[in-house]
Structure formats: C-alpha cells, structure tokens
Amino acid sequence: MNSQVQQIPIENDKNIQLYIKREDLIHPFISGNKYRKLKYNLLEAKRLKKDTILTFGGAFSNHIAAMAYAARINGLKAIGVIRGEELQGEINVNSTLKFAQENGMSFHFVTREDYRNKTSQYFQDELKNRFGDFYLIPEGGTNHQAVKGCEEILNSKDAQYDYICTCVGTGGTISGLINASKKYQKILGFPALKGHFLSEEIAKFANNENWQLINDYHFGGYAKINTSLVTFINAFKLKYDIPLDPIYTGKMLFGIMDMIKLGKFESDSKILIIHTGGIQGIEGMNQRLKAKSMPLIYV
Ligand SMILES: *Cc1c(COP(=O)(O)O)cnc(C)c1O
C-alpha cells in the first residue's frame, strides 16, 4: 500500500523542497505507522493460531487504540496492559481507553513500577498465569514483524529524496525506513522522548548506518508540550490543511522548520517527511490543556 505524497510549499532561498507522505490517511483508526507495525504481527498471530493478543501502553497510546481496533476486525481478543493504576476509574473520561474498550479490548492496569519491569520473567509469568496463552506485542509494537511492515512505507519513487524524516518512539519505524532506504539517503529521526537506549534499539534492527537522531525537539520529554508547540500545530493546520499530533509529528515538523531556518540542510535538498499519524491523541491532549487553561489544538 502506498500513501500519497504532497508537497509542503515553503519559502527559502536555498531551494529546499519539502514533501510529506500521508501515512496518517492509511486508515481512520489504525493510523500511520501503527498499521505498518501491526500488519505482520497480526498475520503471525494467526499463523500461530493464537486467539488473544496482549500488548502494553500508556494513557493516551496510539498503539493501544490501533491494536484494539485491529484485533476486533481480525476476530482476535485484545488485552491492554496499561501504565497507571489510577486510570482504572477513568476509562470513560479517557478518550483513548474508552475507544479501546468500545472495540472490545480488556485492560490490566498496573503500577508504574510494575510497568517498568514488564519485560522481567516474573512479570511475564504472572501475565501467563492470569491470561493464559497469548501473542505478545511489545510496547509501541516494535519487534521484527513491525520493522518488516515499516519497510513497506517507502517505495521506488522515494529514492529521489535526499533526506527522510520520521518521529521516533521505540525505534521500530525508523528501523524499517533505514532498511528500505538507499545508501545515499540520510534518515533523520526525531525522538519524542529524552532518548536513552534508543540508538541501541535502532542498531539492533537496522542494517544500515545512514541515520541520525535529532534530540533537540522533544520539548522536555514524552507528551510534554508548551504553548509555542500548540501555536505551531494550529498555524500548520491552517496554512497547509494537514493535522499534526502533539506527541510526535508536531514536534518533528517544528524541528524540521527550525532546522531549515538555521541552515542545517544543504541547498537543493529534497526532504521527505513521514506523517506517522497519531491524530487520535489530540482529544486527550486537549483535555489536559483545558485543565491547565492553555490554548487548545484545533480539530
Ligand atoms: C507510535 C508512534 C510513533 C513512534 O514509532 P516507533 O516505531 O515506536 O518509533 C511515531 N509517531 C506516531 C504518530 C506514533 O503513534
């Protein structure tokens, strides 16, 4: 499946051209990179004759929302292990969890401490005791199947670009892009969190060294946001009619525009930006912004 590429007209005196690949339009509920990451995992779960998928995520996780919907339409049961026990009583006011529940996902809420230890043998054994046999998809959906799916984001027409830019959470998406890129292309990743271990994780999956992480635009860390980011996302939507999410794509686009201004790209560069989706997260972020009396993201 190829998603459409559109040019983002920008004014600059170096003839830098920006394009965006609208992976956010792939599917209304399994959007962007989550569609790519789940594709081969769902096939693998079916091949192994599993009837239940278990995965992990935080309060407003795009992965949890996509997983719930994808499991339902594939006739699989889904269990979400959710970070934060307090969320148990907030399902109805949390747009992401509400959506996942409506799509049949059942939840297991755990403390932040347990969540941090989720890959330990002890925790995994406890999940097996509690839920029986399941197909496990790690946090953010990143594993070899996911990377294979993300390799399909690029096609032969994309060989014309000098740079390919993507957001980075757990590193699965950028790994797929690296594997599918040409050696002369440079893959720039914009981490949405203060990224320790990310480079190691990417090196584990990626078979090329033409990549770099740009760590200057995480806005203080995962899901951290300020008014200038909200203003940027709203202005971008008005000018180009392209929605950006506050956790990933908004921060990346802010970064790319800033880097162009700072002269970080060579003259005549052609840059392809991957819109990884995440639009479902706007509603949850707006609730938090509203509670803090901050300006909201336009929907
Ligand atoms: C999950 C997600 C990412 C992060 O992808 P990784 O493969 O975990 O690096 C980026 N953008 C959006 C919109 C996402 O939902």
Short mmCIF file of C-alpha atoms and ligand atoms in Angstrom, two decimals:
data_model
loop_
_atom_site.label_atom_id
_atom_site.label_comp_id
_atom_site.label_asym_id
_atom_site.label_seq_id
_atom_site.Cartn_x
_atom_site.Cartn_y
_atom_site.Cartn_z
CA MET A 1 0.00 0.00 0.00
CA ASN A 2 1.36 3.41 -0.99
CA SER A 3 0.14 6.55 0.66
CA GLN A 4 0.02 9.86 -1.15
CA VAL A 5 2.93 12.30 -1.08
CA GLN A 6 2.21 16.01 -1.16
CA GLN A 7 4.49 18.98 -1.35
CA ILE A 8 4.59 21.46 1.53
CA PRO A 9 5.33 24.79 -0.14
CA ILE A 10 7.86 26.76 1.91
CA GLU A 11 9.74 29.95 1.25
CA ASN A 12 13.50 29.68 1.48
CA ASP A 13 16.44 30.94 -0.55
CA LYS A 14 18.23 27.57 -0.79
CA ASN A 15 15.68 25.80 -2.96
CA ILE A 16 14.97 23.23 -0.27
CA GLN A 17 11.87 21.23 -1.12
CA LEU A 18 9.65 19.59 1.46
CA TYR A 19 7.31 16.68 0.86
CA ILE A 20 5.11 14.75 3.26
CA LYS A 21 3.96 11.15 2.97
CA ARG A 22 0.46 10.95 4.40
CA GLU A 23 0.60 7.67 6.29
CA ASP A 24 -1.91 9.25 8.65
CA LEU A 25 -4.56 8.73 5.96
CA ILE A 26 -3.99 4.96 5.59
CA HIS A 27 -6.83 4.05 7.91
CA PRO A 28 -9.21 6.06 10.10
CA PHE A 29 -8.45 4.08 13.29
CA ILE A 30 -5.27 2.08 12.63
CA SER A 31 -3.40 5.12 11.54
CA GLY A 32 0.06 5.68 10.19
CA ASN A 33 2.94 3.62 11.42
CA LYS A 34 0.71 1.52 13.68
CA TYR A 35 -0.92 0.00 10.61
CA ARG A 36 2.53 -0.89 9.28
CA LYS A 37 3.67 -2.26 12.62
CA LEU A 38 0.63 -4.45 13.17
CA LYS A 39 0.31 -5.93 9.69
CA TYR A 40 2.81 -8.80 10.00
CA ASN A 41 2.18 -9.23 13.71
CA LEU A 42 -1.47 -9.99 13.02
CA LEU A 43 -0.51 -12.47 10.30
CA GLU A 44 1.98 -14.10 12.67
CA ALA A 45 -0.61 -14.35 15.48
CA LYS A 46 -2.99 -16.08 13.07
CA ARG A 47 -0.29 -18.38 11.77
CA LEU A 48 0.44 -19.44 15.35
CA LYS A 49 -3.32 -19.92 15.87
CA LYS A 50 -3.43 -17.53 18.80
CA ASP A 51 -6.82 -16.09 19.64
CA THR A 52 -5.62 -13.37 22.02
CA ILE A 53 -3.15 -10.52 21.66
CA LEU A 54 -1.61 -8.86 24.68
CA THR A 55 0.21 -5.57 24.50
CA PHE A 56 1.30 -2.57 26.57
CA GLY A 57 0.72 1.16 26.58
CA GLY A 58 0.20 4.42 28.44
CA ALA A 59 -2.89 6.56 29.00
CA PHE A 60 -3.21 8.03 25.50
CA SER A 61 -1.29 5.44 23.49
CA ASN A 62 -1.89 5.44 19.73
CA HIS A 63 -0.71 1.83 19.77
CA ILE A 64 -3.43 0.76 22.25
CA ALA A 65 -6.15 2.43 20.18
CA ALA A 66 -4.91 0.89 16.91
CA MET A 67 -4.36 -2.52 18.49
CA ALA A 68 -7.90 -2.67 19.92
CA TYR A 69 -9.48 -1.86 16.58
CA ALA A 70 -7.19 -4.13 14.56
CA ALA A 71 -7.77 -7.07 16.89
CA ARG A 72 -11.52 -6.67 16.68
CA ILE A 73 -11.70 -6.60 12.89
CA ASN A 74 -9.36 -9.61 12.76
CA GLY A 75 -11.52 -11.61 15.17
CA LEU A 76 -8.88 -11.64 17.91
CA LYS A 77 -9.24 -10.81 21.60
CA ALA A 78 -7.06 -7.98 22.87
CA ILE A 79 -5.66 -7.30 26.32
CA GLY A 80 -4.01 -3.98 27.08
CA VAL A 81 -1.59 -3.79 30.00
CA ILE A 82 -1.91 -0.13 30.93
CA ARG A 83 0.59 2.01 32.80
CA GLY A 84 -1.02 3.66 35.87
CA GLU A 85 -3.48 2.02 38.26
CA GLU A 86 -5.36 5.28 38.72
CA LEU A 87 -6.62 5.06 35.14
CA GLN A 88 -8.88 2.17 36.11
CA GLY A 89 -11.53 4.64 37.23
CA GLU A 90 -11.01 6.98 34.30
CA ILE A 91 -11.85 4.82 31.30
CA ASN A 92 -14.95 6.82 30.50
CA VAL A 93 -13.17 10.16 30.56
CA ASN A 94 -10.05 8.96 28.72
CA SER A 95 -10.84 9.13 25.01
CA THR A 96 -8.19 6.55 24.04
CA LEU A 97 -9.10 3.93 26.65
CA LYS A 98 -12.79 4.47 26.01
CA PHE A 99 -12.27 3.85 22.31
CA ALA A 100 -10.20 0.73 23.01
CA GLN A 101 -12.81 -0.64 25.39
CA GLU A 102 -15.62 0.02 22.92
CA ASN A 103 -13.62 -2.06 20.46
CA GLY A 104 -13.50 -4.96 22.87
CA MET A 105 -10.11 -4.56 24.49
CA SER A 106 -9.92 -5.61 28.13
CA PHE A 107 -7.46 -3.89 30.42
CA HIS A 108 -5.00 -4.85 33.09
CA PHE A 109 -3.92 -1.72 34.98
CA VAL A 110 -0.54 -1.87 36.66
CA THR A 111 1.57 0.49 38.77
CA ARG A 112 4.30 2.49 37.11
CA GLU A 113 6.83 0.33 38.90
CA ASP A 114 5.36 -2.93 37.62
CA TYR A 115 5.14 -1.36 34.18
CA ARG A 116 8.83 -0.54 34.23
CA ASN A 117 9.53 -4.21 34.96
CA LYS A 118 7.18 -5.50 32.30
CA THR A 119 9.85 -7.41 30.40
CA SER A 120 11.03 -9.30 33.52
CA GLN A 121 10.45 -13.04 33.65
CA TYR A 122 8.44 -12.64 36.86
CA PHE A 123 6.01 -10.18 35.32
CA GLN A 124 5.67 -12.21 32.12
CA ASP A 125 4.95 -15.37 34.13
CA GLU A 126 2.28 -13.56 36.06
CA LEU A 127 0.64 -12.44 32.81
CA LYS A 128 0.66 -16.04 31.55
CA ASN A 129 -0.94 -17.24 34.80
CA ARG A 130 -3.58 -14.58 34.64
CA PHE A 131 -4.46 -14.63 30.95
CA GLY A 132 -3.29 -17.99 29.60
CA ASP A 133 -1.85 -18.25 26.12
CA PHE A 134 -1.45 -15.07 24.08
CA TYR A 135 0.56 -13.47 21.30
CA LEU A 136 2.64 -10.72 22.86
CA ILE A 137 3.33 -7.46 21.08
CA PRO A 138 5.81 -5.24 22.95
CA GLU A 139 5.21 -1.64 23.95
CA GLY A 140 4.79 0.59 20.91
CA GLY A 141 4.50 -2.57 18.82
CA THR A 142 8.19 -2.78 17.98
CA ASN A 143 9.62 -6.18 17.03
CA HIS A 144 10.95 -7.78 13.85
CA GLN A 145 7.49 -8.16 12.32
CA ALA A 146 6.86 -4.46 12.93
CA VAL A 147 10.12 -3.40 11.33
CA LYS A 148 9.31 -5.54 8.29
CA GLY A 149 5.96 -3.75 7.98
CA CYS A 150 7.61 -0.33 8.25
CA GLU A 151 9.99 -1.22 5.42
CA GLU A 152 6.90 -1.01 3.19
CA ILE A 153 6.42 2.70 3.92
CA LEU A 154 8.98 3.51 1.21
CA ASN A 155 8.76 2.56 -2.46
CA SER A 156 10.96 3.02 -5.53
CA LYS A 157 9.69 6.58 -6.15
CA ASP A 158 11.09 7.65 -2.80
CA ALA A 159 14.65 7.04 -3.98
CA GLN A 160 14.64 10.65 -5.26
CA TYR A 161 14.78 12.19 -1.76
CA ASP A 162 18.00 13.21 -0.04
CA TYR A 163 16.51 13.10 3.46
CA ILE A 164 13.77 11.02 5.01
CA CYS A 165 12.45 12.29 8.34
CA THR A 166 10.39 10.41 10.90
CA CYS A 167 9.34 10.62 14.52
CA VAL A 168 10.85 8.13 16.93
CA GLY A 169 9.22 6.48 19.94
CA THR A 170 10.55 2.96 20.36
CA GLY A 171 12.55 2.97 17.11
CA GLY A 172 10.66 0.40 15.02
CA THR A 173 9.53 2.82 12.36
CA ILE A 174 12.90 4.41 11.74
CA SER A 175 14.50 0.96 11.59
CA GLY A 176 12.14 -0.06 8.79
CA LEU A 177 12.85 3.17 6.92
CA ILE A 178 16.60 2.69 7.28
CA ASN A 179 16.37 -0.85 5.92
CA ALA A 180 14.30 0.28 2.94
CA SER A 181 16.38 3.36 2.13
CA LYS A 182 19.19 3.87 -0.36
CA LYS A 183 22.74 4.25 0.95
CA TYR A 184 22.96 7.83 -0.34
CA GLN A 185 19.85 8.90 1.59
CA LYS A 186 20.01 10.20 5.12
CA ILE A 187 17.36 9.13 7.61
CA LEU A 188 16.71 11.67 10.37
CA GLY A 189 14.81 10.56 13.47
CA PHE A 190 13.13 12.98 15.86
CA PRO A 191 12.70 11.29 19.26
CA ALA A 192 9.55 12.24 21.16
CA LEU A 193 11.25 11.41 24.42
CA LYS A 194 14.58 12.06 26.04
CA GLY A 195 16.16 9.16 24.28
CA HIS A 196 18.44 6.89 26.15
CA PHE A 197 18.86 3.38 24.73
CA LEU A 198 17.14 4.44 21.52
CA SER A 199 20.26 4.25 19.39
CA GLU A 200 20.99 0.74 20.66
CA GLU A 201 17.46 -0.35 19.95
CA ILE A 202 17.63 1.00 16.40
CA ALA A 203 21.05 -0.54 15.77
CA LYS A 204 19.52 -3.91 16.74
CA PHE A 205 17.01 -3.79 13.88
CA ALA A 206 18.64 -1.57 11.26
CA ASN A 207 21.07 -2.89 8.65
CA ASN A 208 22.49 0.42 7.50
CA GLU A 209 24.31 3.37 9.11
CA ASN A 210 22.81 6.25 7.15
CA TRP A 211 20.79 7.62 10.07
CA GLN A 212 20.96 10.15 12.84
CA LEU A 213 18.79 11.14 15.79
CA ILE A 214 17.97 14.82 16.27
CA ASN A 215 17.47 15.23 20.01
CA ASP A 216 16.70 18.96 20.15
CA TYR A 217 12.94 18.89 19.71
CA HIS A 218 11.39 16.65 22.36
CA PHE A 219 10.06 19.69 24.26
CA GLY A 220 11.15 18.32 27.61
CA GLY A 221 10.12 14.71 27.12
CA TYR A 222 7.32 12.36 26.20
CA ALA A 223 3.92 14.11 25.97
CA LYS A 224 5.42 17.35 27.29
CA ILE A 225 4.04 20.35 25.46
CA ASN A 226 4.06 24.14 25.60
CA THR A 227 2.11 26.98 24.06
CA SER A 228 4.58 27.56 21.24
CA LEU A 229 4.12 23.96 20.08
CA VAL A 230 0.32 24.31 20.17
CA THR A 231 0.58 27.57 18.22
CA PHE A 232 2.82 25.90 15.66
CA ILE A 233 0.48 22.91 15.19
CA ASN A 234 -2.52 25.22 14.75
CA ALA A 235 -0.73 27.51 12.28
CA PHE A 236 0.46 24.50 10.27
CA LYS A 237 -3.07 23.13 10.05
CA LEU A 238 -4.45 26.48 8.90
CA LYS A 239 -1.74 27.04 6.31
CA TYR A 240 -1.42 23.54 4.82
CA ASP A 241 -4.62 21.79 5.91
CA ILE A 242 -2.55 18.97 7.42
CA PRO A 243 -3.25 17.96 11.03
CA LEU A 244 -0.29 17.20 13.30
CA ASP A 245 -0.40 15.44 16.65
CA PRO A 246 1.16 16.95 19.78
CA ILE A 247 3.23 13.92 20.87
CA TYR A 248 5.13 13.05 17.68
CA THR A 249 4.52 14.70 14.33
CA GLY A 250 4.02 18.24 15.68
CA LYS A 251 7.40 18.16 17.37
CA MET A 252 9.12 16.73 14.28
CA LEU A 253 7.65 19.34 11.93
CA PHE A 254 8.56 22.11 14.38
CA GLY A 255 12.09 20.72 14.36
CA ILE A 256 12.37 20.43 10.58
CA MET A 257 11.13 24.00 10.03
CA ASP A 258 13.58 25.25 12.66
CA MET A 259 16.48 23.33 11.09
CA ILE A 260 15.67 24.83 7.68
CA LYS A 261 15.74 28.30 9.25
CA LEU A 262 19.06 27.51 10.94
CA GLY A 263 20.58 26.40 7.64
CA LYS A 264 21.07 22.75 8.63
CA PHE A 265 20.11 21.38 5.21
CA GLU A 266 22.23 21.86 2.08
CA SER A 267 20.93 23.83 -0.91
CA ASP A 268 18.59 21.93 -3.25
CA SER A 269 17.85 19.24 -0.65
CA LYS A 270 14.70 17.24 -1.22
CA ILE A 271 13.22 16.17 2.09
CA LEU A 272 10.53 13.53 2.56
CA ILE A 273 8.68 13.65 5.88
CA ILE A 274 6.75 10.61 7.04
CA HIS A 275 3.46 11.59 8.68
CA THR A 276 3.21 8.72 11.15
CA GLY A 277 -0.35 9.54 12.25
CA GLY A 278 -1.35 9.87 15.89
CA ILE A 279 -4.26 12.25 15.37
CA GLN A 280 -6.42 10.32 17.87
CA GLY A 281 -4.14 11.69 20.61
CA ILE A 282 -5.29 15.29 20.10
CA GLU A 283 -8.50 14.83 22.07
CA GLY A 284 -6.73 13.53 25.15
CA MET A 285 -4.12 16.28 24.97
CA ASN A 286 -6.82 18.92 24.65
CA GLN A 287 -8.40 17.67 27.88
CA ARG A 288 -5.10 18.19 29.64
CA LEU A 289 -4.56 21.60 28.03
CA LYS A 290 -8.04 22.66 29.04
CA ALA A 291 -7.43 21.62 32.64
CA LYS A 292 -4.35 23.87 32.64
CA SER A 293 -6.20 26.74 30.88
CA MET A 294 -3.76 26.56 27.98
CA PRO A 295 -4.74 27.20 24.33
CA LEU A 296 -6.19 24.10 22.61
CA ILE A 297 -5.23 22.29 19.41
CA TYR A 298 -7.73 22.88 16.60
CA VAL A 299 -9.63 19.82 15.50
C1 LIG B 1 3.91 5.18 17.88
C2 LIG B 1 4.18 6.41 17.09
C3 LIG B 1 5.49 6.77 16.73
C4 LIG B 1 6.69 6.03 17.22
O1 LIG B 1 7.02 4.96 16.41
P1 LIG B 1 8.19 3.96 16.84
O2 LIG B 1 8.17 2.91 15.84
O3 LIG B 1 7.80 3.45 18.21
O4 LIG B 1 9.45 4.72 16.92
C5 LIG B 1 5.66 7.88 15.92
N1 LIG B 1 4.61 8.62 15.52
C6 LIG B 1 3.35 8.32 15.87
C7 LIG B 1 2.25 9.20 15.42
C8 LIG B 1 3.10 7.21 16.67
O5 LIG B 1 1.83 6.92 17.02
#
